[in-house]
Amino acid sequence: MFNVDERYRGLPASREQVIALHTSLNSPHLFIPGKPAGPAQAFILGLRGSTGFATFIYLYLAEAAECAVYVSGKRNASFEEYLGEEAEALAFVESMGFMMDNSNWRSMAQATQEELLHTLPVFFRDPRQVPAVQKRVEEKRNAAATLGRFLAAF
């Protein structure tokens, strides 16, 4: 069973900690309680810790720069338990309308893994730190400044 944990805003991890990454191929419109509704991306992340494995579901609402992180009740799972939780996580997000793709993290080139760690929203401490979000904020700020200068000319 997966439940939202408000303490999490992101899942920064090292390349070695990641054992699996599933990403959504589509962006269905979702309403997550306490968050604005909008198109969402889903990520299922399997992480290896010092005492076991954990599965996380990360839903990213790009338009609002918000996220919801779902965690399993079992954090220090054995590998066999982890595989069961991964299957449960896939079924959970697919029930919301996501079509998921296994990125085959372990077979990726190290450079590709590093690039994903620096670009995917799931790996940032806060969804507002995602480069695409920061770029949109800057564009809005520039547009507002331009409009302000235009109106001040009258």
mmCIF file of N, CA and C in Angstrom, residues 15-152:
data_model
loop_
_atom_site.group_PDB
_atom_site.id
_atom_site.type_symbol
_atom_site.label_atom_id
_atom_site.label_comp_id
_atom_site.label_asym_id
_atom_site.label_seq_id
_atom_site.Cartn_x
_atom_site.Cartn_y
_atom_site.Cartn_z
ATOM 1 N N ARG A 15 23.878 7.792 -8.249
ATOM 2 C CA ARG A 15 23.726 6.842 -9.342
ATOM 3 C C ARG A 15 23.748 5.407 -8.826
ATOM 4 N N GLU A 16 24.580 5.147 -7.817
ATOM 5 C CA GLU A 16 24.716 3.798 -7.280
ATOM 6 C C GLU A 16 23.497 3.358 -6.458
ATOM 7 N N GLN A 17 22.769 4.304 -5.893
ATOM 8 C CA GLN A 17 21.594 3.968 -5.088
ATOM 9 C C GLN A 17 20.414 3.534 -5.943
ATOM 10 N N VAL A 18 20.322 4.038 -7.154
ATOM 11 C CA VAL A 18 19.172 3.751 -8.012
ATOM 12 C C VAL A 18 19.303 2.334 -8.566
ATOM 13 N N ILE A 19 18.263 1.543 -8.333
ATOM 14 C CA ILE A 19 18.275 0.192 -8.900
ATOM 15 C C ILE A 19 17.258 0.056 -10.026
ATOM 16 N N ALA A 20 16.241 0.934 -10.033
ATOM 17 C CA ALA A 20 15.246 0.892 -11.106
ATOM 18 C C ALA A 20 14.590 2.252 -11.248
ATOM 19 N N LEU A 21 14.249 2.595 -12.481
ATOM 20 C CA LEU A 21 13.539 3.832 -12.767
ATOM 21 C C LEU A 21 12.528 3.554 -13.863
ATOM 22 N N HIS A 22 11.268 3.813 -13.554
ATOM 23 C CA HIS A 22 10.190 3.704 -14.530
ATOM 24 C C HIS A 22 9.656 5.115 -14.738
ATOM 25 N N THR A 23 9.420 5.491 -15.977
ATOM 26 C CA THR A 23 8.896 6.827 -16.281
ATOM 27 C C THR A 23 7.614 6.703 -17.090
ATOM 28 N N SER A 24 6.747 7.694 -16.939
ATOM 29 C CA SER A 24 5.486 7.653 -17.676
ATOM 30 C C SER A 24 5.708 8.110 -19.112
ATOM 31 N N LEU A 25 4.987 7.469 -20.019
ATOM 32 C CA LEU A 25 5.030 7.834 -21.431
ATOM 33 C C LEU A 25 3.985 8.885 -21.765
ATOM 34 N N ASN A 26 3.020 9.059 -20.888
ATOM 35 C CA ASN A 26 1.946 10.025 -21.107
ATOM 36 C C ASN A 26 1.810 10.915 -19.880
ATOM 37 N N SER A 27 0.948 11.918 -19.983
ATOM 38 C CA SER A 27 0.741 12.866 -18.881
ATOM 39 C C SER A 27 -0.756 13.080 -18.651
ATOM 40 N N PRO A 28 -1.420 12.130 -17.992
ATOM 41 C CA PRO A 28 -2.850 12.307 -17.742
ATOM 42 C C PRO A 28 -3.110 13.468 -16.778
ATOM 43 N N HIS A 29 -4.296 14.027 -16.886
ATOM 44 C CA HIS A 29 -4.719 15.119 -16.012
ATOM 45 C C HIS A 29 -5.124 14.516 -14.669
ATOM 46 N N LEU A 30 -4.473 14.977 -13.581
ATOM 47 C CA LEU A 30 -4.734 14.423 -12.252
ATOM 48 C C LEU A 30 -5.121 15.503 -11.269
ATOM 49 N N PHE A 31 -5.886 15.093 -10.286
ATOM 50 C CA PHE A 31 -6.130 15.930 -9.112
ATOM 51 C C PHE A 31 -5.588 15.166 -7.910
ATOM 52 N N ILE A 32 -4.601 15.756 -7.268
ATOM 53 C CA ILE A 32 -4.019 15.186 -6.058
ATOM 54 C C ILE A 32 -4.467 16.088 -4.910
ATOM 55 N N PRO A 33 -5.114 15.560 -3.881
ATOM 56 C CA PRO A 33 -5.592 16.408 -2.786
ATOM 57 C C PRO A 33 -4.502 17.356 -2.266
ATOM 58 N N GLY A 34 -4.878 18.636 -2.170
ATOM 59 C CA GLY A 34 -3.951 19.641 -1.671
ATOM 60 C C GLY A 34 -3.057 20.239 -2.736
ATOM 61 N N LYS A 35 -3.187 19.774 -3.979
ATOM 62 C CA LYS A 35 -2.364 20.267 -5.087
ATOM 63 C C LYS A 35 -3.290 20.734 -6.209
ATOM 64 N N PRO A 36 -2.831 21.663 -7.033
ATOM 65 C CA PRO A 36 -3.663 22.068 -8.174
ATOM 66 C C PRO A 36 -3.736 20.946 -9.211
ATOM 67 N N ALA A 37 -4.889 20.801 -9.838
ATOM 68 C CA ALA A 37 -5.061 19.766 -10.858
ATOM 69 C C ALA A 37 -4.293 20.146 -12.113
ATOM 70 N N GLY A 38 -3.858 19.144 -12.844
ATOM 71 C CA GLY A 38 -3.154 19.405 -14.088
ATOM 72 C C GLY A 38 -2.503 18.156 -14.624
ATOM 73 N N PRO A 39 -1.859 18.287 -15.783
ATOM 74 C CA PRO A 39 -1.157 17.135 -16.349
ATOM 75 C C PRO A 39 0.000 16.722 -15.449
ATOM 76 N N ALA A 40 0.203 15.431 -15.326
ATOM 77 C CA ALA A 40 1.225 14.920 -14.400
ATOM 78 C C ALA A 40 2.120 13.910 -15.102
ATOM 79 N N GLN A 41 3.329 13.798 -14.591
ATOM 80 C CA GLN A 41 4.257 12.759 -14.986
ATOM 81 C C GLN A 41 4.427 11.841 -13.782
ATOM 82 N N ALA A 42 4.657 10.574 -14.046
ATOM 83 C CA ALA A 42 4.875 9.622 -12.959
ATOM 84 C C ALA A 42 6.250 8.992 -13.085
ATOM 85 N N PHE A 43 6.863 8.776 -11.941
ATOM 86 C CA PHE A 43 8.153 8.098 -11.864
ATOM 87 C C PHE A 43 8.055 7.066 -10.745
ATOM 88 N N ILE A 44 8.533 5.877 -10.993
ATOM 89 C CA ILE A 44 8.664 4.868 -9.946
ATOM 90 C C ILE A 44 10.163 4.659 -9.790
ATOM 91 N N LEU A 45 10.609 4.848 -8.568
ATOM 92 C CA LEU A 45 12.039 4.806 -8.301
ATOM 93 C C LEU A 45 12.332 3.729 -7.264
ATOM 94 N N GLY A 46 13.228 2.836 -7.602
ATOM 95 C CA GLY A 46 13.711 1.826 -6.671
ATOM 96 C C GLY A 46 15.079 2.249 -6.177
ATOM 97 N N LEU A 47 15.216 2.352 -4.867
ATOM 98 C CA LEU A 47 16.484 2.774 -4.275
ATOM 99 C C LEU A 47 17.029 1.708 -3.345
ATOM 100 N N ARG A 48 18.352 1.596 -3.352
ATOM 101 C CA ARG A 48 19.044 0.684 -2.446
ATOM 102 C C ARG A 48 19.604 1.518 -1.298
ATOM 103 N N GLY A 49 19.280 1.125 -0.081
ATOM 104 C CA GLY A 49 19.822 1.786 1.105
ATOM 105 C C GLY A 49 20.817 0.871 1.794
ATOM 106 N N SER A 50 21.308 1.317 2.914
ATOM 107 C CA SER A 50 22.303 0.511 3.630
ATOM 108 C C SER A 50 21.706 -0.747 4.250
ATOM 109 N N THR A 51 20.380 -0.741 4.478
ATOM 110 C CA THR A 51 19.755 -1.903 5.129
ATOM 111 C C THR A 51 18.700 -2.596 4.273
ATOM 112 N N GLY A 52 18.551 -2.177 3.017
ATOM 113 C CA GLY A 52 17.555 -2.825 2.170
ATOM 114 C C GLY A 52 17.130 -1.944 1.017
ATOM 115 N N PHE A 53 15.977 -2.272 0.457
ATOM 116 C CA PHE A 53 15.468 -1.610 -0.734
ATOM 117 C C PHE A 53 14.174 -0.879 -0.415
ATOM 118 N N ALA A 54 13.887 0.179 -1.199
ATOM 119 C CA ALA A 54 12.651 0.941 -1.022
ATOM 120 C C ALA A 54 12.096 1.338 -2.382
ATOM 121 N N THR A 55 10.784 1.436 -2.465
ATOM 122 C CA THR A 55 10.101 1.827 -3.685
ATOM 123 C C THR A 55 9.357 3.129 -3.429
ATOM 124 N N PHE A 56 9.498 4.075 -4.359
ATOM 125 C CA PHE A 56 8.833 5.373 -4.252
ATOM 126 C C PHE A 56 8.084 5.651 -5.547
ATOM 127 N N ILE A 57 6.942 6.319 -5.413
ATOM 128 C CA ILE A 57 6.196 6.809 -6.566
ATOM 129 C C ILE A 57 6.231 8.333 -6.480
ATOM 130 N N TYR A 58 6.685 8.960 -7.544
ATOM 131 C CA TYR A 58 6.813 10.408 -7.584
ATOM 132 C C TYR A 58 5.921 10.924 -8.702
ATOM 133 N N LEU A 59 4.915 11.733 -8.352
ATOM 134 C CA LEU A 59 4.045 12.357 -9.338
ATOM 135 C C LEU A 59 4.422 13.822 -9.440
ATOM 136 N N TYR A 60 4.694 14.281 -10.641
ATOM 137 C CA TYR A 60 5.175 15.641 -10.873
ATOM 138 C C TYR A 60 4.149 16.431 -11.671
ATOM 139 N N LEU A 61 3.705 17.547 -11.103
ATOM 140 C CA LEU A 61 2.769 18.460 -11.752
ATOM 141 C C LEU A 61 3.576 19.654 -12.258
ATOM 142 N N ALA A 62 4.005 19.601 -13.518
ATOM 143 C CA ALA A 62 4.928 20.592 -14.061
ATOM 144 C C ALA A 62 4.339 21.994 -14.088
ATOM 145 N N GLU A 63 3.070 22.141 -14.447
ATOM 146 C CA GLU A 63 2.474 23.477 -14.552
ATOM 147 C C GLU A 63 2.466 24.212 -13.223
ATOM 148 N N ALA A 64 2.351 23.488 -12.138
ATOM 149 C CA ALA A 64 2.301 24.099 -10.806
ATOM 150 C C ALA A 64 3.626 23.973 -10.064
ATOM 151 N N ALA A 65 4.599 23.309 -10.655
ATOM 152 C CA ALA A 65 5.882 23.031 -9.988
ATOM 153 C C ALA A 65 5.638 22.391 -8.624
ATOM 154 N N GLU A 66 4.773 21.377 -8.613
ATOM 155 C CA GLU A 66 4.404 20.649 -7.401
ATOM 156 C C GLU A 66 4.642 19.162 -7.610
ATOM 157 N N CYS A 67 4.667 18.436 -6.509
ATOM 158 C CA CYS A 67 4.828 16.990 -6.596
ATOM 159 C C CYS A 67 4.089 16.319 -5.450
ATOM 160 N N ALA A 68 3.922 15.034 -5.596
ATOM 161 C CA ALA A 68 3.403 14.188 -4.524
ATOM 162 C C ALA A 68 4.262 12.932 -4.525
ATOM 163 N N VAL A 69 4.780 12.593 -3.373
ATOM 164 C CA VAL A 69 5.623 11.408 -3.251
ATOM 165 C C VAL A 69 4.871 10.369 -2.430
ATOM 166 N N TYR A 70 4.667 9.217 -3.037
ATOM 167 C CA TYR A 70 4.008 8.105 -2.372
ATOM 168 C C TYR A 70 5.086 7.132 -1.915
ATOM 169 N N VAL A 71 4.971 6.709 -0.679
ATOM 170 C CA VAL A 71 5.947 5.775 -0.127
ATOM 171 C C VAL A 71 5.237 4.504 0.317
ATOM 172 N N SER A 72 5.988 3.459 0.325
ATOM 173 C CA SER A 72 5.491 2.173 0.781
ATOM 174 C C SER A 72 5.659 2.097 2.292
ATOM 175 N N GLY A 73 4.878 1.284 2.932
ATOM 176 C CA GLY A 73 5.020 1.087 4.363
ATOM 177 C C GLY A 73 6.311 0.367 4.725
ATOM 178 N N LYS A 74 6.907 -0.285 3.760
ATOM 179 C CA LYS A 74 8.120 -1.074 4.011
ATOM 180 C C LYS A 74 9.309 -0.374 3.359
ATOM 181 N N ARG A 75 10.227 0.133 4.158
ATOM 182 C CA ARG A 75 11.376 0.866 3.637
ATOM 183 C C ARG A 75 12.621 0.020 3.489
ATOM 184 N N ASN A 76 12.814 -0.930 4.338
ATOM 185 C CA ASN A 76 14.014 -1.764 4.302
ATOM 186 C C ASN A 76 13.651 -3.165 3.845
ATOM 187 N N ALA A 77 13.130 -3.240 2.623
ATOM 188 C CA ALA A 77 12.645 -4.506 2.094
ATOM 189 C C ALA A 77 13.801 -5.353 1.570
ATOM 190 N N SER A 78 13.579 -6.654 1.589
ATOM 191 C CA SER A 78 14.529 -7.550 0.919
ATOM 192 C C SER A 78 14.328 -7.372 -0.580
ATOM 193 N N PHE A 79 15.216 -7.933 -1.382
ATOM 194 C CA PHE A 79 15.091 -7.770 -2.825
ATOM 195 C C PHE A 79 13.795 -8.405 -3.333
ATOM 196 N N GLU A 80 13.407 -9.540 -2.798
ATOM 197 C CA GLU A 80 12.172 -10.208 -3.215
ATOM 198 C C GLU A 80 10.959 -9.343 -2.853
ATOM 199 N N GLU A 81 10.958 -8.760 -1.648
ATOM 200 C CA GLU A 81 9.864 -7.871 -1.240
ATOM 201 C C GLU A 81 9.832 -6.632 -2.122
ATOM 202 N N TYR A 82 11.015 -6.130 -2.453
ATOM 203 C CA TYR A 82 11.096 -4.961 -3.328
ATOM 204 C C TYR A 82 10.443 -5.248 -4.683
ATOM 205 N N LEU A 83 10.724 -6.399 -5.262
ATOM 206 C CA LEU A 83 10.142 -6.746 -6.561
ATOM 207 C C LEU A 83 8.618 -6.755 -6.497
ATOM 208 N N GLY A 84 8.058 -7.256 -5.394
ATOM 209 C CA GLY A 84 6.607 -7.232 -5.211
ATOM 210 C C GLY A 84 6.074 -5.813 -5.089
ATOM 211 N N GLU A 85 6.798 -4.952 -4.372
ATOM 212 C CA GLU A 85 6.371 -3.563 -4.220
ATOM 213 C C GLU A 85 6.493 -2.802 -5.529
ATOM 214 N N GLU A 86 7.499 -3.109 -6.313
ATOM 215 C CA GLU A 86 7.648 -2.468 -7.616
ATOM 216 C C GLU A 86 6.448 -2.814 -8.496
ATOM 217 N N ALA A 87 6.033 -4.070 -8.501
ATOM 218 C CA ALA A 87 4.863 -4.493 -9.283
ATOM 219 C C ALA A 87 3.605 -3.800 -8.776
ATOM 220 N N GLU A 88 3.476 -3.668 -7.455
ATOM 221 C CA GLU A 88 2.331 -2.974 -6.866
ATOM 222 C C GLU A 88 2.334 -1.489 -7.257
ATOM 223 N N ALA A 89 3.508 -0.864 -7.273
ATOM 224 C CA ALA A 89 3.622 0.545 -7.659
ATOM 225 C C ALA A 89 3.213 0.736 -9.119
ATOM 226 N N LEU A 90 3.644 -0.174 -9.980
ATOM 227 C CA LEU A 90 3.262 -0.096 -11.389
ATOM 228 C C LEU A 90 1.747 -0.207 -11.550
ATOM 229 N N ALA A 91 1.144 -1.134 -10.848
ATOM 230 C CA ALA A 91 -0.315 -1.296 -10.920
ATOM 231 C C ALA A 91 -1.023 -0.046 -10.398
ATOM 232 N N PHE A 92 -0.486 0.560 -9.349
ATOM 233 C CA PHE A 92 -1.080 1.757 -8.746
ATOM 234 C C PHE A 92 -1.086 2.920 -9.736
ATOM 235 N N VAL A 93 0.050 3.217 -10.364
ATOM 236 C CA VAL A 93 0.092 4.356 -11.287
ATOM 237 C C VAL A 93 -0.652 4.053 -12.582
ATOM 238 N N GLU A 94 -0.642 2.800 -13.008
ATOM 239 C CA GLU A 94 -1.401 2.454 -14.201
ATOM 240 C C GLU A 94 -2.893 2.598 -13.958
ATOM 241 N N SER A 95 -3.340 2.397 -12.706
ATOM 242 C CA SER A 95 -4.759 2.589 -12.384
ATOM 243 C C SER A 95 -5.151 4.068 -12.457
ATOM 244 N N MET A 96 -4.172 4.974 -12.385
ATOM 245 C CA MET A 96 -4.424 6.410 -12.528
ATOM 246 C C MET A 96 -4.398 6.849 -13.987
ATOM 247 N N GLY A 97 -4.054 5.952 -14.888
ATOM 248 C CA GLY A 97 -4.035 6.280 -16.305
ATOM 249 C C GLY A 97 -2.659 6.459 -16.904
ATOM 250 N N PHE A 98 -1.614 6.187 -16.151
ATOM 251 C CA PHE A 98 -0.260 6.320 -16.679
ATOM 252 C C PHE A 98 0.126 5.062 -17.452
ATOM 253 N N MET A 99 0.863 5.271 -18.536
ATOM 254 C CA MET A 99 1.510 4.179 -19.261
ATOM 255 C C MET A 99 2.989 4.289 -18.915
ATOM 256 N N MET A 100 3.530 3.243 -18.319
ATOM 257 C CA MET A 100 4.889 3.308 -17.784
ATOM 258 C C MET A 100 5.891 2.575 -18.674
ATOM 259 N N ASP A 101 7.126 3.085 -18.621
ATOM 260 C CA ASP A 101 8.229 2.499 -19.366
ATOM 261 C C ASP A 101 9.390 2.262 -18.419
ATOM 262 N N ASN A 102 9.948 1.060 -18.462
ATOM 263 C CA ASN A 102 11.116 0.744 -17.645
ATOM 264 C C ASN A 102 12.343 1.297 -18.364
ATOM 265 N N SER A 103 13.077 2.178 -17.710
ATOM 266 C CA SER A 103 14.240 2.799 -18.343
ATOM 267 C C SER A 103 15.455 1.873 -18.382
ATOM 268 N N ASN A 104 15.375 0.726 -17.723
ATOM 269 C CA ASN A 104 16.505 -0.216 -17.654
ATOM 270 C C ASN A 104 17.757 0.498 -17.154
ATOM 271 N N TRP A 105 17.619 1.106 -15.985
ATOM 272 C CA TRP A 105 18.659 1.936 -15.393
ATOM 273 C C TRP A 105 20.025 1.256 -15.379
ATOM 274 N N ARG A 106 20.071 0.020 -14.954
ATOM 275 C CA ARG A 106 21.350 -0.666 -14.784
ATOM 276 C C ARG A 106 22.076 -0.929 -16.106
ATOM 277 N N SER A 107 21.357 -0.965 -17.209
ATOM 278 C CA SER A 107 22.013 -1.206 -18.491
ATOM 279 C C SER A 107 22.352 0.094 -19.230
ATOM 280 N N MET A 108 21.983 1.231 -18.661
ATOM 281 C CA MET A 108 22.302 2.531 -19.266
ATOM 282 C C MET A 108 23.774 2.857 -19.101
ATOM 283 N N ALA A 109 24.258 3.656 -20.022
ATOM 284 C CA ALA A 109 25.628 4.156 -19.896
ATOM 285 C C ALA A 109 25.697 5.101 -18.699
ATOM 286 N N GLN A 110 26.838 5.136 -18.043
ATOM 287 C CA GLN A 110 27.015 5.986 -16.857
ATOM 288 C C GLN A 110 26.734 7.451 -17.177
ATOM 289 N N ALA A 111 27.141 7.932 -18.343
ATOM 290 C CA ALA A 111 26.906 9.331 -18.727
ATOM 291 C C ALA A 111 25.408 9.623 -18.840
ATOM 292 N N THR A 112 24.648 8.678 -19.363
ATOM 293 C CA THR A 112 23.199 8.844 -19.484
ATOM 294 C C THR A 112 22.559 8.879 -18.101
ATOM 295 N N GLN A 113 23.009 8.009 -17.209
ATOM 296 C CA GLN A 113 22.494 8.010 -15.845
ATOM 297 C C GLN A 113 22.760 9.352 -15.177
ATOM 298 N N GLU A 114 23.972 9.873 -15.309
ATOM 299 C CA GLU A 114 24.324 11.161 -14.707
ATOM 300 C C GLU A 114 23.453 12.283 -15.269
ATOM 301 N N GLU A 115 23.201 12.241 -16.573
ATOM 302 C CA GLU A 115 22.353 13.263 -17.194
ATOM 303 C C GLU A 115 20.937 13.223 -16.612
ATOM 304 N N LEU A 116 20.392 12.020 -16.446
ATOM 305 C CA LEU A 116 19.044 11.887 -15.881
ATOM 306 C C LEU A 116 19.003 12.372 -14.436
ATOM 307 N N LEU A 117 20.056 12.118 -13.687
ATOM 308 C CA LEU A 117 20.111 12.586 -12.296
ATOM 309 C C LEU A 117 20.065 14.118 -12.213
ATOM 310 N N HIS A 118 20.489 14.790 -13.276
ATOM 311 C CA HIS A 118 20.531 16.252 -13.279
ATOM 312 C C HIS A 118 19.392 16.894 -14.058
ATOM 313 N N THR A 119 18.505 16.085 -14.656
ATOM 314 C CA THR A 119 17.421 16.666 -15.450
ATOM 315 C C THR A 119 16.019 16.208 -15.044
ATOM 316 N N LEU A 120 15.860 14.995 -14.555
ATOM 317 C CA LEU A 120 14.517 14.517 -14.197
ATOM 318 C C LEU A 120 14.054 15.125 -12.875
ATOM 319 N N PRO A 121 12.806 15.571 -12.810
ATOM 320 C CA PRO A 121 12.301 16.215 -11.586
ATOM 321 C C PRO A 121 12.371 15.332 -10.345
ATOM 322 N N VAL A 122 12.255 14.033 -10.497
ATOM 323 C CA VAL A 122 12.253 13.125 -9.356
ATOM 324 C C VAL A 122 13.536 13.236 -8.531
ATOM 325 N N PHE A 123 14.639 13.611 -9.152
ATOM 326 C CA PHE A 123 15.926 13.642 -8.462
ATOM 327 C C PHE A 123 16.265 14.998 -7.827
ATOM 328 N N PHE A 124 15.384 15.981 -7.961
ATOM 329 C CA PHE A 124 15.633 17.289 -7.351
ATOM 330 C C PHE A 124 15.036 17.338 -5.952
ATOM 331 N N ARG A 125 15.668 18.094 -5.053
ATOM 332 C CA ARG A 125 15.176 18.220 -3.670
ATOM 333 C C ARG A 125 13.809 18.884 -3.608
ATOM 334 N N ASP A 126 13.532 19.749 -4.563
ATOM 335 C CA ASP A 126 12.276 20.497 -4.589
ATOM 336 C C ASP A 126 11.867 20.648 -6.049
ATOM 337 N N PRO A 127 10.591 20.448 -6.388
ATOM 338 C CA PRO A 127 10.180 20.537 -7.795
ATOM 339 C C PRO A 127 10.392 21.931 -8.396
ATOM 340 N N ARG A 128 10.495 22.952 -7.562
ATOM 341 C CA ARG A 128 10.728 24.294 -8.099
ATOM 342 C C ARG A 128 12.166 24.484 -8.555
ATOM 343 N N GLN A 129 13.062 23.541 -8.244
ATOM 344 C CA GLN A 129 14.462 23.623 -8.657
ATOM 345 C C GLN A 129 14.711 23.016 -10.034
ATOM 346 N N VAL A 130 13.704 22.383 -10.619
ATOM 347 C CA VAL A 130 13.857 21.753 -11.922
ATOM 348 C C VAL A 130 14.194 22.838 -12.946
ATOM 349 N N PRO A 131 15.234 22.648 -13.749
ATOM 350 C CA PRO A 131 15.661 23.694 -14.687
ATOM 351 C C PRO A 131 14.547 24.235 -15.580
ATOM 352 N N ALA A 132 13.671 23.386 -16.077
ATOM 353 C CA ALA A 132 12.587 23.855 -16.945
ATOM 354 C C ALA A 132 11.647 24.793 -16.191
ATOM 355 N N VAL A 133 11.393 24.504 -14.915
ATOM 356 C CA VAL A 133 10.529 25.366 -14.098
ATOM 357 C C VAL A 133 11.204 26.709 -13.874
ATOM 358 N N GLN A 134 12.488 26.688 -13.554
ATOM 359 C CA GLN A 134 13.214 27.936 -13.329
ATOM 360 C C GLN A 134 13.225 28.784 -14.592
ATOM 361 N N LYS A 135 13.343 28.148 -15.749
ATOM 362 C CA LYS A 135 13.334 28.881 -17.015
ATOM 363 C C LYS A 135 11.978 29.544 -17.240
ATOM 364 N N ARG A 136 10.870 28.822 -16.956
ATOM 365 C CA ARG A 136 9.533 29.405 -17.120
ATOM 366 C C ARG A 136 9.316 30.566 -16.166
ATOM 367 N N VAL A 137 9.796 30.453 -14.931
ATOM 368 C CA VAL A 137 9.668 31.539 -13.957
ATOM 369 C C VAL A 137 10.412 32.764 -14.451
ATOM 370 N N GLU A 138 11.609 32.563 -14.972
ATOM 371 C CA GLU A 138 12.406 33.675 -15.501
ATOM 372 C C GLU A 138 11.721 34.316 -16.704
ATOM 373 N N GLU A 139 11.134 33.498 -17.595
ATOM 374 C CA GLU A 139 10.413 34.033 -18.753
ATOM 375 C C GLU A 139 9.220 34.863 -18.312
ATOM 376 N N LYS A 140 8.476 34.387 -17.304
ATOM 377 C CA LYS A 140 7.336 35.149 -16.790
ATOM 378 C C LYS A 140 7.801 36.461 -16.170
ATOM 379 N N ARG A 141 8.911 36.397 -15.436
ATOM 380 C CA ARG A 141 9.454 37.603 -14.814
ATOM 381 C C ARG A 141 9.853 38.623 -15.894
ATOM 382 N N ASN A 142 10.499 38.146 -16.964
ATOM 383 C CA ASN A 142 10.892 39.035 -18.062
ATOM 384 C C ASN A 142 9.674 39.606 -18.771
ATOM 385 N N ALA A 143 8.650 38.782 -18.978
ATOM 386 C CA ALA A 143 7.425 39.251 -19.623
ATOM 387 C C ALA A 143 6.742 40.308 -18.765
ATOM 388 N N ALA A 144 6.720 40.095 -17.450
ATOM 389 C CA ALA A 144 6.101 41.074 -16.551
ATOM 390 C C ALA A 144 6.882 42.384 -16.563
ATOM 391 N N ALA A 145 8.197 42.301 -16.594
ATOM 392 C CA ALA A 145 9.030 43.511 -16.634
ATOM 393 C C ALA A 145 8.805 44.267 -17.940
ATOM 394 N N THR A 146 8.721 43.552 -19.044
ATOM 395 C CA THR A 146 8.482 44.180 -20.344
ATOM 396 C C THR A 146 7.122 44.862 -20.364
ATOM 397 N N LEU A 147 6.115 44.189 -19.844
ATOM 398 C CA LEU A 147 4.780 44.774 -19.773
ATOM 399 C C LEU A 147 4.786 46.010 -18.883
ATOM 400 N N GLY A 148 5.498 45.932 -17.770
ATOM 401 C CA GLY A 148 5.608 47.077 -16.861
ATOM 402 C C GLY A 148 6.246 48.266 -17.548
ATOM 403 N N ARG A 149 7.321 48.043 -18.282
ATOM 404 C CA ARG A 149 7.993 49.138 -19.008
ATOM 405 C C ARG A 149 7.061 49.706 -20.076
ATOM 406 N N PHE A 150 6.312 48.832 -20.752
ATOM 407 C CA PHE A 150 5.384 49.282 -21.779
ATOM 408 C C PHE A 150 4.304 50.177 -21.192
ATOM 409 N N LEU A 151 3.710 49.730 -20.073
ATOM 410 C CA LEU A 151 2.646 50.522 -19.437
ATOM 411 C C LEU A 151 3.182 51.817 -18.836
ATOM 412 N N ALA A 152 4.408 51.796 -18.371
ATOM 413 C CA ALA A 152 4.997 53.011 -17.795
ATOM 414 C C ALA A 152 5.259 54.063 -18.849
#
